[in-house]
Short mmCIF file of C-alpha atoms in Angstrom, two decimals:
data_model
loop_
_atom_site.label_atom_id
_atom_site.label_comp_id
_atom_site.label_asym_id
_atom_site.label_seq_id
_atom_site.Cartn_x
_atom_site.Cartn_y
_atom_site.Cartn_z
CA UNK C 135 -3.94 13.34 20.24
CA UNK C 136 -6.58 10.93 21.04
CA UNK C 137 -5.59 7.41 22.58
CA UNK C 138 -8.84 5.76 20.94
CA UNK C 139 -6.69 4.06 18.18
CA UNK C 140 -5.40 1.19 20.71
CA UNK C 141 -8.93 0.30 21.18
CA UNK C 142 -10.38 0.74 17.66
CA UNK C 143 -7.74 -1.39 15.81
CA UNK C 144 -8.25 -4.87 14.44
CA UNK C 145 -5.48 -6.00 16.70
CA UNK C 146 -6.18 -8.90 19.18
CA UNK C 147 -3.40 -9.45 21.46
CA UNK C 148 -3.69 -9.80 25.39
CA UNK C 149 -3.49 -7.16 27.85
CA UNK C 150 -1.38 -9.28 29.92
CA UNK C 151 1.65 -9.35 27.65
CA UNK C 152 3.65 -6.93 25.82
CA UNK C 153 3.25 -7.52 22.06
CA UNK C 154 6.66 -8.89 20.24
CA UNK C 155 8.71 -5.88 19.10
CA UNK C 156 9.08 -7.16 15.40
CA UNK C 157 7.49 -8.35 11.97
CA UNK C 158 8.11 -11.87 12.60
CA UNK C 159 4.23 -12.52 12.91
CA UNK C 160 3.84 -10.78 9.11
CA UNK C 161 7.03 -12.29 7.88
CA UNK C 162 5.62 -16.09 9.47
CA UNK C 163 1.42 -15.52 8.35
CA UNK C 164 1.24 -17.74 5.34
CA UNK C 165 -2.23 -16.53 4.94
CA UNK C 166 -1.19 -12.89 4.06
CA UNK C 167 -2.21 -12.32 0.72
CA UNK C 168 -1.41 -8.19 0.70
CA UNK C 169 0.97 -6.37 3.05
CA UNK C 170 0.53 -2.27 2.78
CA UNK C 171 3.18 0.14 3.86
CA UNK C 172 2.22 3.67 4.39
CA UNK C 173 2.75 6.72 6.34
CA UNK C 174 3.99 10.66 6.00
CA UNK C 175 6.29 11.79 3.10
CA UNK C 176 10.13 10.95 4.08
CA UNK C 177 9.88 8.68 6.99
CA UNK C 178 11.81 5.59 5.22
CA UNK C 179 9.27 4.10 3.90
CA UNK C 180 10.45 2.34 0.63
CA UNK C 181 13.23 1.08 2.39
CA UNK C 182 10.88 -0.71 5.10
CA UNK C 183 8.54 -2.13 2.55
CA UNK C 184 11.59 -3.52 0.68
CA UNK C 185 13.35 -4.70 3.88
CA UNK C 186 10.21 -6.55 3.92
CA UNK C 187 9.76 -8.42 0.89
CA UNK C 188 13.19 -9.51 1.56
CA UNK C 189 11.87 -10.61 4.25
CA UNK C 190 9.29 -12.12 2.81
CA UNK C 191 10.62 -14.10 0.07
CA UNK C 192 12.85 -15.92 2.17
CA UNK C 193 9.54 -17.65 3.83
CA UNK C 194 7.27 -17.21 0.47
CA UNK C 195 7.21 -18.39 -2.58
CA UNK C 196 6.62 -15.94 -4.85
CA UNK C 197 6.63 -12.30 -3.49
CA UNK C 198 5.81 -8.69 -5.44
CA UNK C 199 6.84 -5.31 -4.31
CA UNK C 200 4.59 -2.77 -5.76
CA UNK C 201 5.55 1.29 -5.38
CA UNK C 202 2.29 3.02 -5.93
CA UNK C 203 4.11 6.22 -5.08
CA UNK C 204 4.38 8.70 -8.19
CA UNK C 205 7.38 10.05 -6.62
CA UNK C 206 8.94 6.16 -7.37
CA UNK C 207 11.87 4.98 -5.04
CA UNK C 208 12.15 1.28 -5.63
CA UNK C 209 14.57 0.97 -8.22
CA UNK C 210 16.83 3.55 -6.55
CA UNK C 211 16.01 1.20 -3.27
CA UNK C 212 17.21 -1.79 -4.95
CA UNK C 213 19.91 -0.07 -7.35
CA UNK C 214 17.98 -1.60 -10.49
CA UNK C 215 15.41 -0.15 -13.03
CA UNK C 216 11.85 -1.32 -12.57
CA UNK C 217 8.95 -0.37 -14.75
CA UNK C 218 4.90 -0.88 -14.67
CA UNK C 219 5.64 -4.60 -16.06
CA UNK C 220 6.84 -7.26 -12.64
CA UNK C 221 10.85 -7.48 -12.67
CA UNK C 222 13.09 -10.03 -10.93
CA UNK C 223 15.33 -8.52 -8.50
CA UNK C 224 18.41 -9.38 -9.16
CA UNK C 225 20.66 -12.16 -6.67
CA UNK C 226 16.59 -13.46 -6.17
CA UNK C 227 14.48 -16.16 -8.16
CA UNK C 228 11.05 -15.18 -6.23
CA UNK C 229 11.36 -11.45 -5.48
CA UNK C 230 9.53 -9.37 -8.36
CA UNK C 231 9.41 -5.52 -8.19
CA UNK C 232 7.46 -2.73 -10.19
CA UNK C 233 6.82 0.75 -10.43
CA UNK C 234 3.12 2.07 -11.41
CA UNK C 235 1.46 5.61 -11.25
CA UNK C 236 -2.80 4.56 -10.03
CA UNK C 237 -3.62 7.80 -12.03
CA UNK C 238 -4.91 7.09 -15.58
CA UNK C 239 -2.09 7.51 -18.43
CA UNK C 240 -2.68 9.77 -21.31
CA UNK C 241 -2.95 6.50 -23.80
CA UNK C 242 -5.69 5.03 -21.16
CA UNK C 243 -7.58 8.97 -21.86
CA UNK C 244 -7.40 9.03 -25.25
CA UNK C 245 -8.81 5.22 -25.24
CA UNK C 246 -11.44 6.85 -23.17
CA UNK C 247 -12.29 9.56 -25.92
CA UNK C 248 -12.42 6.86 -29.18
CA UNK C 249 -14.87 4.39 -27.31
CA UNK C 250 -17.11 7.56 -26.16
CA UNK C 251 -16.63 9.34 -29.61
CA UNK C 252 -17.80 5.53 -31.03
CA UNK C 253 -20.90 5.35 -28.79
CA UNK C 254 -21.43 8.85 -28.88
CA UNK C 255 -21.32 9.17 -25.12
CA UNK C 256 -18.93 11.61 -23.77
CA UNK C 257 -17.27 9.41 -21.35
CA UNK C 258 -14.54 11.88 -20.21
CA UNK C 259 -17.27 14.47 -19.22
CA UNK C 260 -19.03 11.55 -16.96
CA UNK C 261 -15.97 10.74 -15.67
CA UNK C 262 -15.00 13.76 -14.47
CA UNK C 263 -18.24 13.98 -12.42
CA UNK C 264 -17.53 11.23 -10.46
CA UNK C 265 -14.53 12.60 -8.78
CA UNK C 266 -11.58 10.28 -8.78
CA UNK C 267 -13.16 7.73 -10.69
CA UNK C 268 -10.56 7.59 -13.37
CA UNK C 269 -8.07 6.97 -11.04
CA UNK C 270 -10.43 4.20 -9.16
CA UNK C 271 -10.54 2.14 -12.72
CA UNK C 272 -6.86 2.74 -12.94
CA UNK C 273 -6.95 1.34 -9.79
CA UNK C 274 -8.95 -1.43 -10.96
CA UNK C 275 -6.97 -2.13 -13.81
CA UNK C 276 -3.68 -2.91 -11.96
CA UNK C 277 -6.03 -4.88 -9.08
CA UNK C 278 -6.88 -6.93 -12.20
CA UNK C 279 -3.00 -7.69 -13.25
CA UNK C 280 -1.74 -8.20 -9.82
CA UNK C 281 -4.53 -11.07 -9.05
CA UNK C 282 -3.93 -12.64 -12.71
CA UNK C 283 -0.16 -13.01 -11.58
CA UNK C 284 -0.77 -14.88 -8.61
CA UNK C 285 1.56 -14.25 -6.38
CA UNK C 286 1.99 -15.50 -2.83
CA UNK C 287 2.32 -11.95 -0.97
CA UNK C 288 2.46 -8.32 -2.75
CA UNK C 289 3.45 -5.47 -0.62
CA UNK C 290 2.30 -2.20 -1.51
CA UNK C 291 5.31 0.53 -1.21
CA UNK C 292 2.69 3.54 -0.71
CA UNK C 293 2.49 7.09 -1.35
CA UNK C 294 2.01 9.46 0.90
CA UNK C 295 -0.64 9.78 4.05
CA UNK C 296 -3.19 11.12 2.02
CA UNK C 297 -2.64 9.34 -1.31
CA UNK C 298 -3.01 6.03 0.88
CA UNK C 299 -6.07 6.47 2.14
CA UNK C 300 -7.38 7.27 -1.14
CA UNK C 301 -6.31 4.46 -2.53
CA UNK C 302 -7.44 2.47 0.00
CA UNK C 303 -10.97 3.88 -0.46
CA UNK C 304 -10.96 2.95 -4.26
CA UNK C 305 -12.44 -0.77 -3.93
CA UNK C 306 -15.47 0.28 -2.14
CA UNK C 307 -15.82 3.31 -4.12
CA UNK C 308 -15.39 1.18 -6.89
CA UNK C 309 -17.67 -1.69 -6.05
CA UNK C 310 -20.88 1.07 -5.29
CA UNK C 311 -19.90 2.51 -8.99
CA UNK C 312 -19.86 -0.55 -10.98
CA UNK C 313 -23.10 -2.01 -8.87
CA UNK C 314 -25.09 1.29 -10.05
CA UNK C 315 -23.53 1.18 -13.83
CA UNK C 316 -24.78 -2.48 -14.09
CA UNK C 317 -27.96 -1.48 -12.45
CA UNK C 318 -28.46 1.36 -15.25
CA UNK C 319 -27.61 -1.24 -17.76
CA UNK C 320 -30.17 -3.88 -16.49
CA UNK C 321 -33.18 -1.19 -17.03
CA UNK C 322 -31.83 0.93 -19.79
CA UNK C 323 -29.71 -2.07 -21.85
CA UNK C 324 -32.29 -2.52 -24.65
CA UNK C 325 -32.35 0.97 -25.16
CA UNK C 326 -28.36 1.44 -24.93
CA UNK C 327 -27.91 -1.56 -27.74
CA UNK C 328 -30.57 0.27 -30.44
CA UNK C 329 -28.57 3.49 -29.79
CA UNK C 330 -25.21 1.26 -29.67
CA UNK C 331 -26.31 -0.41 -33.62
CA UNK C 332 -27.64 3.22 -34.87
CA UNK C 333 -24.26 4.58 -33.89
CA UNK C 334 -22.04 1.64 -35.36
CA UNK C 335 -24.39 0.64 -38.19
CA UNK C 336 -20.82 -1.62 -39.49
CA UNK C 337 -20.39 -3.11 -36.36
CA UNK C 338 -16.89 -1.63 -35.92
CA UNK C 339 -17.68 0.15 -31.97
CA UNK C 340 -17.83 -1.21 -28.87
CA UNK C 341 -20.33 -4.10 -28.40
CA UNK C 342 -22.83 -3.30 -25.61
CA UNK C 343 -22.71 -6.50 -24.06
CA UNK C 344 -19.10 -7.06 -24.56
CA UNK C 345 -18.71 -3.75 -22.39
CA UNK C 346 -21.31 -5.10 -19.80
CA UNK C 347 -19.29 -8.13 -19.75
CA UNK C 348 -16.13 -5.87 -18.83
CA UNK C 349 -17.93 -4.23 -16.37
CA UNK C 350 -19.42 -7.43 -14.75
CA UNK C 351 -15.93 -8.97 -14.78
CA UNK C 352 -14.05 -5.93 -13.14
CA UNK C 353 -16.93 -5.89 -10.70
CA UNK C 354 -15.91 -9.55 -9.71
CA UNK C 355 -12.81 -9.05 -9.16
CA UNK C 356 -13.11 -5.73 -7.33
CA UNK C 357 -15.56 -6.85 -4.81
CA UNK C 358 -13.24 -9.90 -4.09
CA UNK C 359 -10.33 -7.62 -3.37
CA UNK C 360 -12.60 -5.43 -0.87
CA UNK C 361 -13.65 -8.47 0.38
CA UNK C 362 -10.02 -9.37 1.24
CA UNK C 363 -8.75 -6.24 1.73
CA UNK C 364 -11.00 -6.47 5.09
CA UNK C 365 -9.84 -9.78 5.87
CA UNK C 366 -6.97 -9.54 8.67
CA UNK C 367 -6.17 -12.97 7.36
CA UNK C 368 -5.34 -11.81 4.39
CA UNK C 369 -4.51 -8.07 4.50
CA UNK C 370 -2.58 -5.97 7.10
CA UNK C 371 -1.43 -2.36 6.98
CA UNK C 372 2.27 -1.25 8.48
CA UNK C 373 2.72 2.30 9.54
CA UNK C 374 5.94 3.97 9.45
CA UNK C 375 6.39 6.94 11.43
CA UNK C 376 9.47 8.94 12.76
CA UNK C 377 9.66 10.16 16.21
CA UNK C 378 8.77 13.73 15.94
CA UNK C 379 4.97 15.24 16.61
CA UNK C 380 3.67 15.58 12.77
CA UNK C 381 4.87 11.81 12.02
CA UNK C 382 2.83 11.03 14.87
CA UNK C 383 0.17 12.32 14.83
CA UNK C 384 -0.34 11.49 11.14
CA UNK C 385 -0.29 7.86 12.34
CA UNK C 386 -2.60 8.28 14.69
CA UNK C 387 -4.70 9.68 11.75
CA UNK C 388 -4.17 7.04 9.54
CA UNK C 389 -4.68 4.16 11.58
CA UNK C 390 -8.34 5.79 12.92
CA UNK C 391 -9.26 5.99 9.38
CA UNK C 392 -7.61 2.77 8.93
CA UNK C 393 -10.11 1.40 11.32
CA UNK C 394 -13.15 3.21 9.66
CA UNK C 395 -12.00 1.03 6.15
CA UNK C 396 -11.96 -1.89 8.22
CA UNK C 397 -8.21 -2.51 7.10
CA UNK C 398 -5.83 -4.73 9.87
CA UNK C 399 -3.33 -2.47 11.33
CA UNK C 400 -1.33 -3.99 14.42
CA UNK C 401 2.42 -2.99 13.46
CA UNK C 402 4.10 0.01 13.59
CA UNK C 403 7.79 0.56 12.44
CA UNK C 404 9.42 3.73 14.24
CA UNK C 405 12.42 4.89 12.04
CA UNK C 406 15.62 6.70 12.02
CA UNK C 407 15.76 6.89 16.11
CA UNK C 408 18.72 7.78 17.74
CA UNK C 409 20.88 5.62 19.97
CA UNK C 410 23.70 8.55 21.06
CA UNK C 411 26.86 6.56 22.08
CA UNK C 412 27.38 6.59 26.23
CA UNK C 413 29.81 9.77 26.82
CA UNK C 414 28.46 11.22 23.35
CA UNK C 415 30.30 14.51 23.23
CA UNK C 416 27.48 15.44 20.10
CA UNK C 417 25.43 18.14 21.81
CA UNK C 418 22.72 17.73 18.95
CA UNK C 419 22.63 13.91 18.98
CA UNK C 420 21.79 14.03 22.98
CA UNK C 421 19.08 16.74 22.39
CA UNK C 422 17.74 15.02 19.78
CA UNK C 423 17.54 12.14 21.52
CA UNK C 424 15.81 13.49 24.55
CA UNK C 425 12.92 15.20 22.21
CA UNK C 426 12.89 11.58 20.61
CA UNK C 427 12.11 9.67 23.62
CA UNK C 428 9.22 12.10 24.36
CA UNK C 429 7.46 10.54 21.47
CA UNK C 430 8.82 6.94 21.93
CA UNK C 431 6.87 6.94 25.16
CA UNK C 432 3.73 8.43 23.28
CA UNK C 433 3.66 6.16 21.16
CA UNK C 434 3.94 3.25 23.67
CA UNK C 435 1.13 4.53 25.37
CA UNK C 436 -0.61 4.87 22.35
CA UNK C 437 -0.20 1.49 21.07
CA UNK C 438 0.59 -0.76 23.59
CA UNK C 439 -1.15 -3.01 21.81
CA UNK C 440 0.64 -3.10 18.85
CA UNK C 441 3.89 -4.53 17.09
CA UNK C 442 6.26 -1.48 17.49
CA UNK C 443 9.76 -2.02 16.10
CA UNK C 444 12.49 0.69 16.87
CA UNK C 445 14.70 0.97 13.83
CA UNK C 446 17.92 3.23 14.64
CA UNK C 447 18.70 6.18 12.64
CA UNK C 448 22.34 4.95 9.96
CA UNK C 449 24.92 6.61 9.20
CA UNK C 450 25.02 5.52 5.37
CA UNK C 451 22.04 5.33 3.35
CA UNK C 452 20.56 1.73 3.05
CA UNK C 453 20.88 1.63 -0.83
CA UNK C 454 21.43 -1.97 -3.22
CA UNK C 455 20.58 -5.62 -1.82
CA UNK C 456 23.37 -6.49 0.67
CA UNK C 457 22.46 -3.31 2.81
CA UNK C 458 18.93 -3.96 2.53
CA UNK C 459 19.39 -7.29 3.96
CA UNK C 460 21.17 -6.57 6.50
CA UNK C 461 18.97 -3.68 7.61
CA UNK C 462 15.66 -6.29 7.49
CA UNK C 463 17.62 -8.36 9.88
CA UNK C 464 16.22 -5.73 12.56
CA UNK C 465 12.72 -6.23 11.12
CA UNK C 466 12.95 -9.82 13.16
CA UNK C 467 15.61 -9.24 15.97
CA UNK C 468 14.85 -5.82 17.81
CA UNK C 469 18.16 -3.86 17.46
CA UNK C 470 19.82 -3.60 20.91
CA UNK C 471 22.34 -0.34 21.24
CA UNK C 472 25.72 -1.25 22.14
#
């Protein structure tokens, strides 16, 4: 496992003192615009991002939690049902929450096929081309309702390792995409309105320059998001890991590429550790423990420059709003074993 990451991050804290073990600097940056939470499959992560914007709406003034995951566990998180439109959390008047799937839905495809059958163009076959560009102006689509809404702070409860990154990559990939469409357009628009009025001699399709207008519009807005999605200012990324080798080393993964998309990473939450009881009779609890505290020290090696909160393993779930808030307390005040 290389140690590069300490070095390569965005952080900027001084080698002469230990970084604060907690989110307080997240929970107290007015500036922060987007929060991301991300890391391996089953590590806690909905509940961190929640315990967040809990967090978070007690210093903001409007705060969304988005799950991005397909696999959604926000509304079991919260106990309520959340769907692809923003929903206030109940016992809050600035907390909104909702659930949406970045890959295209069939109704968004079949939309796809009546413009292209209008035009003539087969729009599905160019999109599946470009890999993963339906899901980039899915992508696009949702950037587009989340910056309409204007909230203070939206936290991004991610999917998966993999699926983050992805994700992640979308507003660049978009931004090249949309620069060479408008390009073609530029040379090739006279052309593509005489085919556009020979094709829709009534007038009923898809006006040329209504779509370039589209285009030129989602190209705004997407190259502002990259924009501040590279802004530490205004964007950071939280890992959550667990303190066993694949966890681990995913992060390390995830923050190098992290680094390569220019994104702010500087805070790591390390979940579910165990704090065995002194005189623990619980043979698996004290071996546990041990093989634990081989990758605690890892990863404070590893990141001694970061943020690195220690959240202990519970022995309930943290499920519905009171336990949630109590369990964010520890997102402030490092939890101290008895």
């Amino acid at each position: 496992m290389s140690s590069s990451s300490s070095s390569s991050s965005s952080v900027a804290v001084s080698h002469e003192c230990t970084p604060d073990p907690s989110l307080r600097q997240i929970i107290e940056k007015e500036s922060l615009k987007w929060v991301f939470v991300g890391g391996k499959g089953g590590v806690g992560k909905t509940t961190c991002s929640s315990c967040l914007a809990i967090q978070l709406a007690k210093k903001r003034e409007t705060v969304l939690i988005i799950s991005t995951d397909p696999a959604h566990n926000l509304s079991d998180a919260f106990d309520q049902k959340f769907t692809k439109t923003p929903t206030l959390v109940k016992g809050f008047k600035n907390l909104y929450a909702m659930e949406i799937d970045p890959t295209p839905e069939p109704e968004e495809l079949e939309q796809q096929k009546r413009i292209g059958d209008n035009l003539g163009i087969p729009l599905q076959d160019m999109a599946s081309a470009i890999p993963g560009i339906d899901e980039a102006m899915s992508f696009a689509e949702i950037m587009k309702l989340v910056q309409n809404m204007q909230f203070s702070v939206t936290v991004f409860d991610t999917a998966p390792t993999g699926h983050t990154l992805r994700f992640l990559s979308m507003p660049s990939m978009l931004e090249k995409s949309l620069g060479k469409m408008l390009g073609l357009k530029s040379k090739l628009g006279g052309l593509f309105s005489q085919f556009s009025s020979l094709l829709n001699p009534g007038g009923s399709g898809p006006d040329a320059d209504e779509m370039s207008n589209k285009l030129e519009s989602t190209m705004n807005i997407i190259s502002q998001i990259n924009t501040q999605f590279k802004n530490p200012d205004l964007t950071t990324f939280v890992c959550v890991c667990i303190p066993e080798f694949l966890s681990v080393y995913e992060t390390e993964r995830m923050i190098q590429e992290l680094t390569k998309f220019e994104i702010d990473t500087s805070n790591i939450i390390v979940n579910q550790v165990l704090f065995p009881e002194k005189g623990s009779h619980c043979d698996l609890c004290v071996s546990r423990s041990k093989m634990q505290q081989v990758y605690l020290e890892q990863i404070a090696d590893l990141y001694d420059l970061f943020h690195v909160v220690k959240l202990p393993l519970q022995k309930r779930e943290i499920r519905g709003i009171e336990s949630l808030d109590q369990f964010s307390q520890m997102l402030l005040v490092p939890f101290v074993p008895q």
